[in-house]
Short mmCIF file of N, CA and C in Angstrom, two decimals:
data_model
loop_
_atom_site.label_atom_id
_atom_site.label_comp_id
_atom_site.label_asym_id
_atom_site.label_seq_id
_atom_site.Cartn_x
_atom_site.Cartn_y
_atom_site.Cartn_z
N MET A 1 103.84 87.01 110.10
CA MET A 1 104.95 88.52 110.06
C MET A 1 105.20 88.94 108.34
N CYS A 2 104.15 89.99 108.13
CA CYS A 2 104.66 90.86 106.72
C CYS A 2 105.96 91.03 107.07
N ASP A 3 106.65 90.86 105.57
CA ASP A 3 108.07 90.75 105.18
C ASP A 3 108.44 91.75 104.09
N SER A 4 109.02 92.99 104.09
CA SER A 4 109.02 93.38 102.67
C SER A 4 110.63 93.89 102.82
N THR A 5 111.50 93.65 101.71
CA THR A 5 112.78 93.75 101.44
C THR A 5 113.35 94.22 100.16
N LYS A 6 113.54 94.95 99.92
CA LYS A 6 114.19 95.55 98.30
C LYS A 6 115.62 96.06 98.55
N GLU A 7 116.01 96.34 97.07
CA GLU A 7 117.53 96.36 97.56
C GLU A 7 117.78 97.21 96.27
N LEU A 8 118.29 98.63 95.93
CA LEU A 8 118.50 99.37 95.32
C LEU A 8 119.85 99.68 95.11
N SER A 9 120.72 98.65 94.25
CA SER A 9 122.20 98.76 94.30
C SER A 9 122.21 100.20 93.27
N PHE A 10 121.30 100.84 92.70
CA PHE A 10 121.69 101.70 91.29
C PHE A 10 121.75 103.22 92.21
N THR A 11 121.17 103.21 93.25
CA THR A 11 120.91 104.47 93.83
C THR A 11 122.37 104.68 94.91
N PRO A 12 122.75 106.13 95.11
CA PRO A 12 123.51 106.31 96.05
C PRO A 12 123.60 105.98 98.15
N TYR A 13 122.06 105.57 97.53
CA TYR A 13 120.86 105.49 99.29
C TYR A 13 120.16 103.86 98.82
N PRO A 14 121.16 102.59 98.75
CA PRO A 14 120.21 101.70 98.44
C PRO A 14 119.72 101.73 99.85
N THR A 15 118.07 101.15 100.01
CA THR A 15 117.45 100.54 100.95
C THR A 15 117.96 98.99 101.40
N ILE A 16 118.62 98.71 102.52
CA ILE A 16 118.71 97.46 102.16
C ILE A 16 117.89 96.81 102.72
N GLN A 17 116.39 97.11 103.73
CA GLN A 17 115.52 96.17 104.78
C GLN A 17 114.75 97.58 104.87
N THR A 18 113.36 96.96 104.49
CA THR A 18 112.50 97.30 105.18
C THR A 18 111.58 96.40 105.42
N THR A 19 111.24 96.32 107.19
CA THR A 19 110.43 94.77 107.78
C THR A 19 109.61 95.36 109.00
N LYS A 20 108.27 94.85 108.83
CA LYS A 20 107.64 95.23 109.77
C LYS A 20 108.33 93.93 110.74
N ILE A 21 108.48 94.52 112.32
CA ILE A 21 109.28 93.82 113.19
C ILE A 21 108.33 93.20 113.91
N ASN A 22 107.51 93.50 114.00
CA ASN A 22 106.19 92.83 115.39
C ASN A 22 104.64 91.78 114.24
N THR A 23 105.16 90.62 115.74
CA THR A 23 104.05 90.08 114.87
C THR A 23 102.42 90.22 115.66
N GLU A 24 102.34 90.62 116.29
CA GLU A 24 100.93 91.29 117.09
C GLU A 24 101.04 92.65 117.28
N VAL A 25 100.02 93.20 116.71
CA VAL A 25 100.26 94.85 116.97
C VAL A 25 100.65 95.64 118.51
N PHE A 26 101.32 96.88 117.96
CA PHE A 26 101.86 97.47 119.05
C PHE A 26 100.86 98.04 119.91
N THR A 27 100.77 98.24 121.19
CA THR A 27 100.00 99.11 121.91
C THR A 27 100.45 100.18 122.98
N PHE A 28 100.70 101.33 122.71
CA PHE A 28 101.52 102.65 123.95
C PHE A 28 100.46 101.87 125.15
N LYS A 29 101.34 102.60 126.25
CA LYS A 29 100.46 102.39 127.51
C LYS A 29 99.20 103.31 127.82
N SER A 30 100.62 104.42 127.26
CA SER A 30 99.48 105.78 127.69
C SER A 30 99.62 106.67 126.23
N PRO A 31 98.31 106.18 125.49
CA PRO A 31 98.45 106.75 124.11
C PRO A 31 98.08 108.21 124.27
N GLU A 32 97.82 108.44 125.42
CA GLU A 32 97.75 110.35 125.70
C GLU A 32 98.82 111.13 125.46
N THR A 33 99.95 110.29 125.67
CA THR A 33 101.10 111.03 125.77
C THR A 33 101.91 110.92 124.68
N VAL A 34 101.27 110.36 123.81
CA VAL A 34 101.74 110.09 122.14
C VAL A 34 101.49 111.07 121.26
N THR A 35 102.47 111.86 120.58
CA THR A 35 102.34 112.73 119.53
C THR A 35 102.13 111.97 118.44
N TYR A 36 101.44 111.99 117.97
CA TYR A 36 101.39 111.56 116.42
C TYR A 36 101.20 112.30 115.04
N PRO A 37 102.39 111.83 113.86
CA PRO A 37 102.73 110.52 114.01
C PRO A 37 104.06 110.89 114.86
N VAL A 38 104.38 109.47 115.39
CA VAL A 38 105.45 109.11 116.21
C VAL A 38 106.94 109.43 115.59
N ALA A 39 107.61 110.34 116.16
CA ALA A 39 108.60 110.50 115.43
C ALA A 39 109.80 109.38 115.19
N PRO A 40 110.60 108.97 113.81
CA PRO A 40 111.50 108.14 113.71
C PRO A 40 112.42 107.81 114.95
N LEU A 41 113.07 106.92 115.27
CA LEU A 41 113.99 106.44 116.12
C LEU A 41 115.31 106.09 114.73
N VAL A 42 116.27 106.84 115.46
CA VAL A 42 117.19 106.75 114.33
C VAL A 42 118.66 106.64 114.82
N SER A 43 119.26 105.78 114.16
CA SER A 43 120.72 105.36 114.63
C SER A 43 121.73 105.21 113.80
N ALA A 44 123.03 106.09 113.44
CA ALA A 44 123.62 105.92 112.36
C ALA A 44 125.38 105.85 112.66
N LYS A 45 126.57 105.37 111.83
CA LYS A 45 127.66 105.31 112.14
C LYS A 45 128.17 105.53 110.47
N PHE A 46 129.17 105.43 110.46
CA PHE A 46 130.30 105.63 109.06
C PHE A 46 130.70 104.28 109.43
N TYR A 47 130.82 103.68 108.01
CA TYR A 47 131.57 102.61 107.82
C TYR A 47 132.07 102.55 106.73
N THR A 48 132.80 101.39 105.88
CA THR A 48 133.72 101.45 105.13
C THR A 48 133.49 100.00 104.73
N PRO A 49 132.68 99.60 103.90
CA PRO A 49 132.58 98.33 103.44
C PRO A 49 133.69 97.79 102.41
N LYS A 50 134.18 96.55 102.22
CA LYS A 50 135.36 95.80 101.78
C LYS A 50 135.17 96.32 100.17
N GLY A 51 136.67 97.29 99.97
CA GLY A 51 136.60 97.81 98.70
C GLY A 51 135.40 99.14 98.05
N GLY A 52 134.59 99.25 99.28
CA GLY A 52 133.87 100.59 98.57
C GLY A 52 134.13 101.68 99.53
N PRO A 53 133.33 102.75 99.41
CA PRO A 53 133.54 103.91 99.59
C PRO A 53 133.01 104.15 100.88
N LEU A 54 133.53 104.92 101.42
CA LEU A 54 133.19 105.30 103.02
C LEU A 54 131.43 106.17 103.14
N THR A 55 130.82 105.31 104.05
CA THR A 55 129.20 104.95 103.40
C THR A 55 128.86 105.19 105.07
N LEU A 56 127.57 105.75 105.12
CA LEU A 56 127.10 106.27 106.63
C LEU A 56 125.43 105.09 106.63
N LYS A 57 125.59 104.06 107.68
CA LYS A 57 124.41 103.64 107.43
C LYS A 57 123.35 104.14 108.60
N VAL A 58 122.37 103.83 107.89
CA VAL A 58 121.17 104.82 108.92
C VAL A 58 120.38 103.76 109.43
N ARG A 59 119.93 103.41 110.35
CA ARG A 59 118.71 102.30 110.77
C ARG A 59 117.61 103.25 111.63
N ALA A 60 116.63 103.32 111.11
CA ALA A 60 115.39 103.55 112.10
C ALA A 60 114.52 102.92 111.77
N THR A 61 113.34 103.39 113.62
CA THR A 61 112.60 102.65 113.69
C THR A 61 110.85 103.08 113.64
N LEU A 62 110.24 103.01 112.70
CA LEU A 62 109.44 103.71 112.61
C LEU A 62 107.69 103.32 113.27
N TYR A 63 107.31 103.90 113.69
CA TYR A 63 105.57 103.60 114.48
C TYR A 63 104.20 104.13 113.80
N MET A 64 103.75 102.80 113.19
CA MET A 64 102.54 103.24 111.86
C MET A 64 101.86 102.71 112.57
N ASN A 65 100.39 103.55 112.01
CA ASN A 65 98.60 102.85 112.19
C ASN A 65 98.79 101.79 111.39
N SER A 66 98.66 100.09 112.70
CA SER A 66 98.34 99.07 111.98
C SER A 66 97.31 98.90 111.12
N GLU A 67 96.17 99.48 110.96
CA GLU A 67 95.34 99.78 110.15
C GLU A 67 95.85 99.90 108.51
N ILE A 68 96.73 100.98 108.89
CA ILE A 68 97.37 100.40 107.15
C ILE A 68 98.81 99.96 107.18
N PRO A 69 98.18 98.78 106.21
CA PRO A 69 99.58 97.98 105.73
C PRO A 69 100.59 98.00 105.17
N ASP A 70 100.49 99.68 104.74
CA ASP A 70 101.77 99.38 103.54
C ASP A 70 103.38 100.25 103.91
N ALA A 71 104.20 99.61 103.87
CA ALA A 71 105.31 99.49 103.98
C ALA A 71 105.83 101.23 103.99
N PRO A 72 106.52 101.78 105.12
CA PRO A 72 107.02 103.03 104.30
C PRO A 72 107.86 102.78 102.97
N VAL A 73 107.79 104.62 102.78
CA VAL A 73 108.75 104.63 101.33
C VAL A 73 110.33 105.53 101.84
N VAL A 74 111.13 105.52 101.76
CA VAL A 74 112.09 106.01 101.98
C VAL A 74 112.05 107.09 100.56
N GLU A 75 111.86 108.26 100.42
CA GLU A 75 112.46 109.10 99.88
C GLU A 75 113.92 109.61 99.36
N PRO A 76 114.36 109.90 98.56
CA PRO A 76 115.66 109.85 97.99
C PRO A 76 116.49 111.40 99.17
N PRO A 77 117.29 110.79 100.15
CA PRO A 77 117.90 111.29 101.26
C PRO A 77 118.42 112.72 100.34
N VAL A 78 118.13 113.41 100.93
CA VAL A 78 118.96 115.20 100.85
C VAL A 78 120.05 115.96 101.50
N GLU A 79 121.72 115.65 100.95
CA GLU A 79 122.42 116.27 101.50
C GLU A 79 122.77 117.64 101.35
N LYS A 80 122.52 118.71 102.56
CA LYS A 80 123.27 120.18 102.39
C LYS A 80 123.89 120.77 103.61
N ASP A 81 124.98 121.18 103.49
CA ASP A 81 126.02 121.80 104.56
C ASP A 81 125.93 120.81 106.13
N GLY A 82 126.40 119.37 105.81
CA GLY A 82 126.84 118.68 106.55
C GLY A 82 125.84 117.96 107.54
N VAL A 83 124.05 118.23 106.59
CA VAL A 83 122.95 117.38 107.08
C VAL A 83 122.14 117.00 106.06
N LEU A 84 122.25 115.35 106.33
CA LEU A 84 121.10 114.59 105.64
C LEU A 84 119.92 114.70 105.90
N THR A 85 119.17 114.89 105.41
CA THR A 85 117.63 114.50 105.75
C THR A 85 116.79 113.77 104.80
N ILE A 86 116.10 112.83 105.90
CA ILE A 86 115.68 111.48 105.26
C ILE A 86 114.02 111.54 105.21
N ASN A 87 113.31 111.52 104.12
CA ASN A 87 111.61 111.58 104.77
C ASN A 87 111.39 110.00 104.83
N TYR A 88 110.30 109.46 105.54
CA TYR A 88 109.94 108.64 105.36
C TYR A 88 108.35 108.63 105.15
N ASP A 89 107.86 108.24 104.33
CA ASP A 89 106.38 108.44 103.59
C ASP A 89 105.58 107.50 104.11
N TYR A 90 104.73 107.93 104.55
CA TYR A 90 103.65 106.73 104.46
C TYR A 90 101.86 107.75 104.77
N ASP A 91 100.92 106.88 104.43
CA ASP A 91 99.79 107.70 104.47
C ASP A 91 99.65 107.57 105.96
N PHE A 92 99.22 108.63 106.53
CA PHE A 92 98.60 108.51 108.15
C PHE A 92 97.72 110.15 108.29
N SER A 93 97.03 109.31 109.26
CA SER A 93 95.55 110.23 109.76
C SER A 93 95.86 111.26 111.09
N MET A 94 95.77 112.10 111.27
CA MET A 94 96.34 112.91 112.51
C MET A 94 95.98 112.25 114.03
N GLU A 95 95.39 111.87 114.05
CA GLU A 95 94.29 110.75 115.41
C GLU A 95 95.26 109.93 115.41
N THR A 96 95.58 110.10 116.72
CA THR A 96 96.46 108.46 117.28
C THR A 96 95.73 107.63 117.34
N PRO A 97 96.50 106.40 116.48
CA PRO A 97 95.83 105.09 116.56
C PRO A 97 95.85 104.39 117.80
N GLU A 98 95.07 103.51 117.96
CA GLU A 98 95.29 102.91 118.88
C GLU A 98 96.25 101.66 119.07
N THR A 99 96.54 100.83 117.46
CA THR A 99 97.40 100.17 117.52
C THR A 99 98.84 100.61 116.56
N CYS A 100 99.78 100.17 116.68
CA CYS A 100 100.88 100.66 115.47
C CYS A 100 101.38 99.09 115.19
N ASP A 101 101.99 99.36 114.11
CA ASP A 101 103.03 98.23 113.50
C ASP A 101 104.23 98.95 113.74
N VAL A 102 105.51 98.51 113.54
CA VAL A 102 106.69 98.71 114.53
C VAL A 102 107.33 97.96 112.78
N TRP A 103 108.04 99.16 112.34
CA TRP A 103 109.14 98.99 110.87
C TRP A 103 110.58 99.20 111.06
N TYR A 104 111.48 98.37 110.55
CA TYR A 104 112.64 98.68 110.77
C TYR A 104 112.87 99.08 109.68
N VAL A 105 113.80 100.10 109.35
CA VAL A 105 114.07 100.06 107.89
C VAL A 105 115.45 100.96 107.88
N GLU A 106 116.59 100.44 107.33
CA GLU A 106 118.10 100.26 106.65
C GLU A 106 118.43 101.03 105.84
N LEU A 107 118.88 102.10 105.70
CA LEU A 107 119.81 102.13 104.37
C LEU A 107 121.23 102.97 104.27
N ASP A 108 122.17 102.68 103.36
CA ASP A 108 123.52 103.10 103.23
C ASP A 108 123.27 104.06 102.38
N TYR A 109 124.33 105.10 103.05
CA TYR A 109 124.15 106.49 102.00
C TYR A 109 125.58 106.87 101.72
N THR A 110 125.79 106.95 100.54
CA THR A 110 127.50 107.24 100.38
C THR A 110 127.21 108.76 98.83
N SER A 111 128.22 109.50 99.54
CA SER A 111 128.47 110.53 98.21
C SER A 111 129.96 110.66 98.36
N PRO A 112 130.39 112.02 97.60
CA PRO A 112 131.68 112.68 97.68
C PRO A 112 131.86 113.35 98.82
N THR A 113 130.75 113.76 99.59
CA THR A 113 131.09 114.68 100.47
C THR A 113 130.17 113.52 101.88
N VAL A 114 129.97 112.40 101.65
CA VAL A 114 129.70 111.73 103.10
C VAL A 114 130.51 112.23 104.23
N LYS A 115 131.42 112.33 104.78
CA LYS A 115 132.16 112.79 105.81
C LYS A 115 131.93 113.80 106.52
N ASN A 116 131.64 114.63 105.46
CA ASN A 116 131.07 116.08 105.91
C ASN A 116 129.53 115.68 107.16
N ILE A 117 128.93 114.81 106.77
CA ILE A 117 127.36 114.71 107.39
C ILE A 117 127.72 114.95 109.07
N THR A 118 127.08 115.20 109.36
CA THR A 118 127.13 115.30 111.06
C THR A 118 125.62 115.17 112.05
N THR A 119 124.93 115.58 111.18
CA THR A 119 123.33 115.33 111.52
C THR A 119 122.58 114.48 110.77
N ILE A 120 121.39 113.96 110.81
CA ILE A 120 120.39 113.34 110.17
C ILE A 120 119.36 113.82 110.80
N MET A 121 118.46 114.47 109.80
CA MET A 121 117.01 115.37 110.51
C MET A 121 116.14 113.92 109.96
N SER A 122 115.13 113.04 110.60
CA SER A 122 114.52 112.13 110.08
C SER A 122 113.18 112.53 110.12
N TYR A 123 112.10 112.29 108.95
CA TYR A 123 110.84 112.85 109.03
C TYR A 123 109.55 111.83 108.87
N MET A 124 108.91 111.82 109.73
CA MET A 124 107.75 110.79 109.05
C MET A 124 106.99 111.75 108.38
N VAL A 125 106.52 111.56 107.19
CA VAL A 125 106.31 112.67 106.29
C VAL A 125 104.53 111.95 105.44
N ASN A 126 103.65 112.89 105.83
CA ASN A 126 102.31 112.49 104.78
C ASN A 126 101.89 113.64 104.07
N LEU A 127 101.71 113.06 102.38
CA LEU A 127 101.57 113.79 101.89
C LEU A 127 100.41 114.86 101.60
N ASP A 128 98.80 114.10 102.48
CA ASP A 128 97.91 114.15 102.06
C ASP A 128 97.16 114.49 103.38
N PRO A 129 97.25 115.35 104.04
CA PRO A 129 97.63 116.72 104.01
C PRO A 129 98.75 116.54 104.24
N GLU A 130 99.71 117.59 104.14
CA GLU A 130 101.57 117.55 104.40
C GLU A 130 101.49 118.05 105.88
N THR A 131 102.18 116.86 106.19
CA THR A 131 102.31 117.16 107.68
C THR A 131 104.02 116.18 108.03
N SER A 132 104.55 116.60 109.29
CA SER A 132 105.61 115.89 109.32
C SER A 132 105.94 115.97 111.03
N ARG A 133 106.72 114.20 111.52
CA ARG A 133 107.09 114.14 112.66
C ARG A 133 108.90 113.93 112.78
N GLY A 134 109.84 115.03 113.27
CA GLY A 134 110.81 114.52 112.88
C GLY A 134 111.76 114.54 114.20
N THR A 135 112.82 113.62 113.47
CA THR A 135 113.95 113.66 114.65
C THR A 135 115.48 114.04 114.46
N GLU A 136 116.04 114.90 115.43
CA GLU A 136 117.54 115.04 114.57
C GLU A 136 118.52 114.09 115.62
N THR A 137 119.45 113.51 114.60
CA THR A 137 120.72 112.62 115.06
C THR A 137 121.63 112.94 114.99
N HIS A 138 122.86 113.28 116.10
CA HIS A 138 124.04 113.62 115.89
C HIS A 138 125.17 112.35 115.10
N VAL A 139 125.77 112.22 114.06
CA VAL A 139 126.57 111.49 113.68
C VAL A 139 128.09 111.59 114.54
N PRO A 140 128.15 109.86 115.12
CA PRO A 140 129.53 109.87 115.98
C PRO A 140 130.97 110.39 114.72
#
C-alpha cells in the first residue's frame, strides 16, 4: 500500500493526511454510469482543538485513475462569502479509467471568519487541459 502523509503546520490549512486507502485497484461495477473525473466525496465539521482556535475539519475521498500513481495535491483553500473552495489537483485524462485508486485526504482549516463557512465546494481539477468536477457540501 502506498502511503503519503505530510503536515503543513505553517499554513491555515494543514493537510493532516493524504493516503491511498486501497491495496488493490478499485473497479466501478457499472463504469458506463460514472462521469469522470469522479466528484470528491466530502464531509466536514467544526471543532476546537485543545488550546486552539475554532477549526473546520474537512475529509475527502477521491477516486483517481490507478495508472497515475501520484497523490493529489491540495491547493490553498479560498474562503469567500461563507463558501470554502478546495481544489484537489492531479493529472487525468477525460476518458473513464478501467480502474481507480481511492485516496483519503484530511485537512484542518481555520481563519478569523471560519465560523461563517456554511458550504464547501470541492473540485477535482486537471490543469492540462483545465477541467474539473465538483461537490457541494453543507457544513452543519
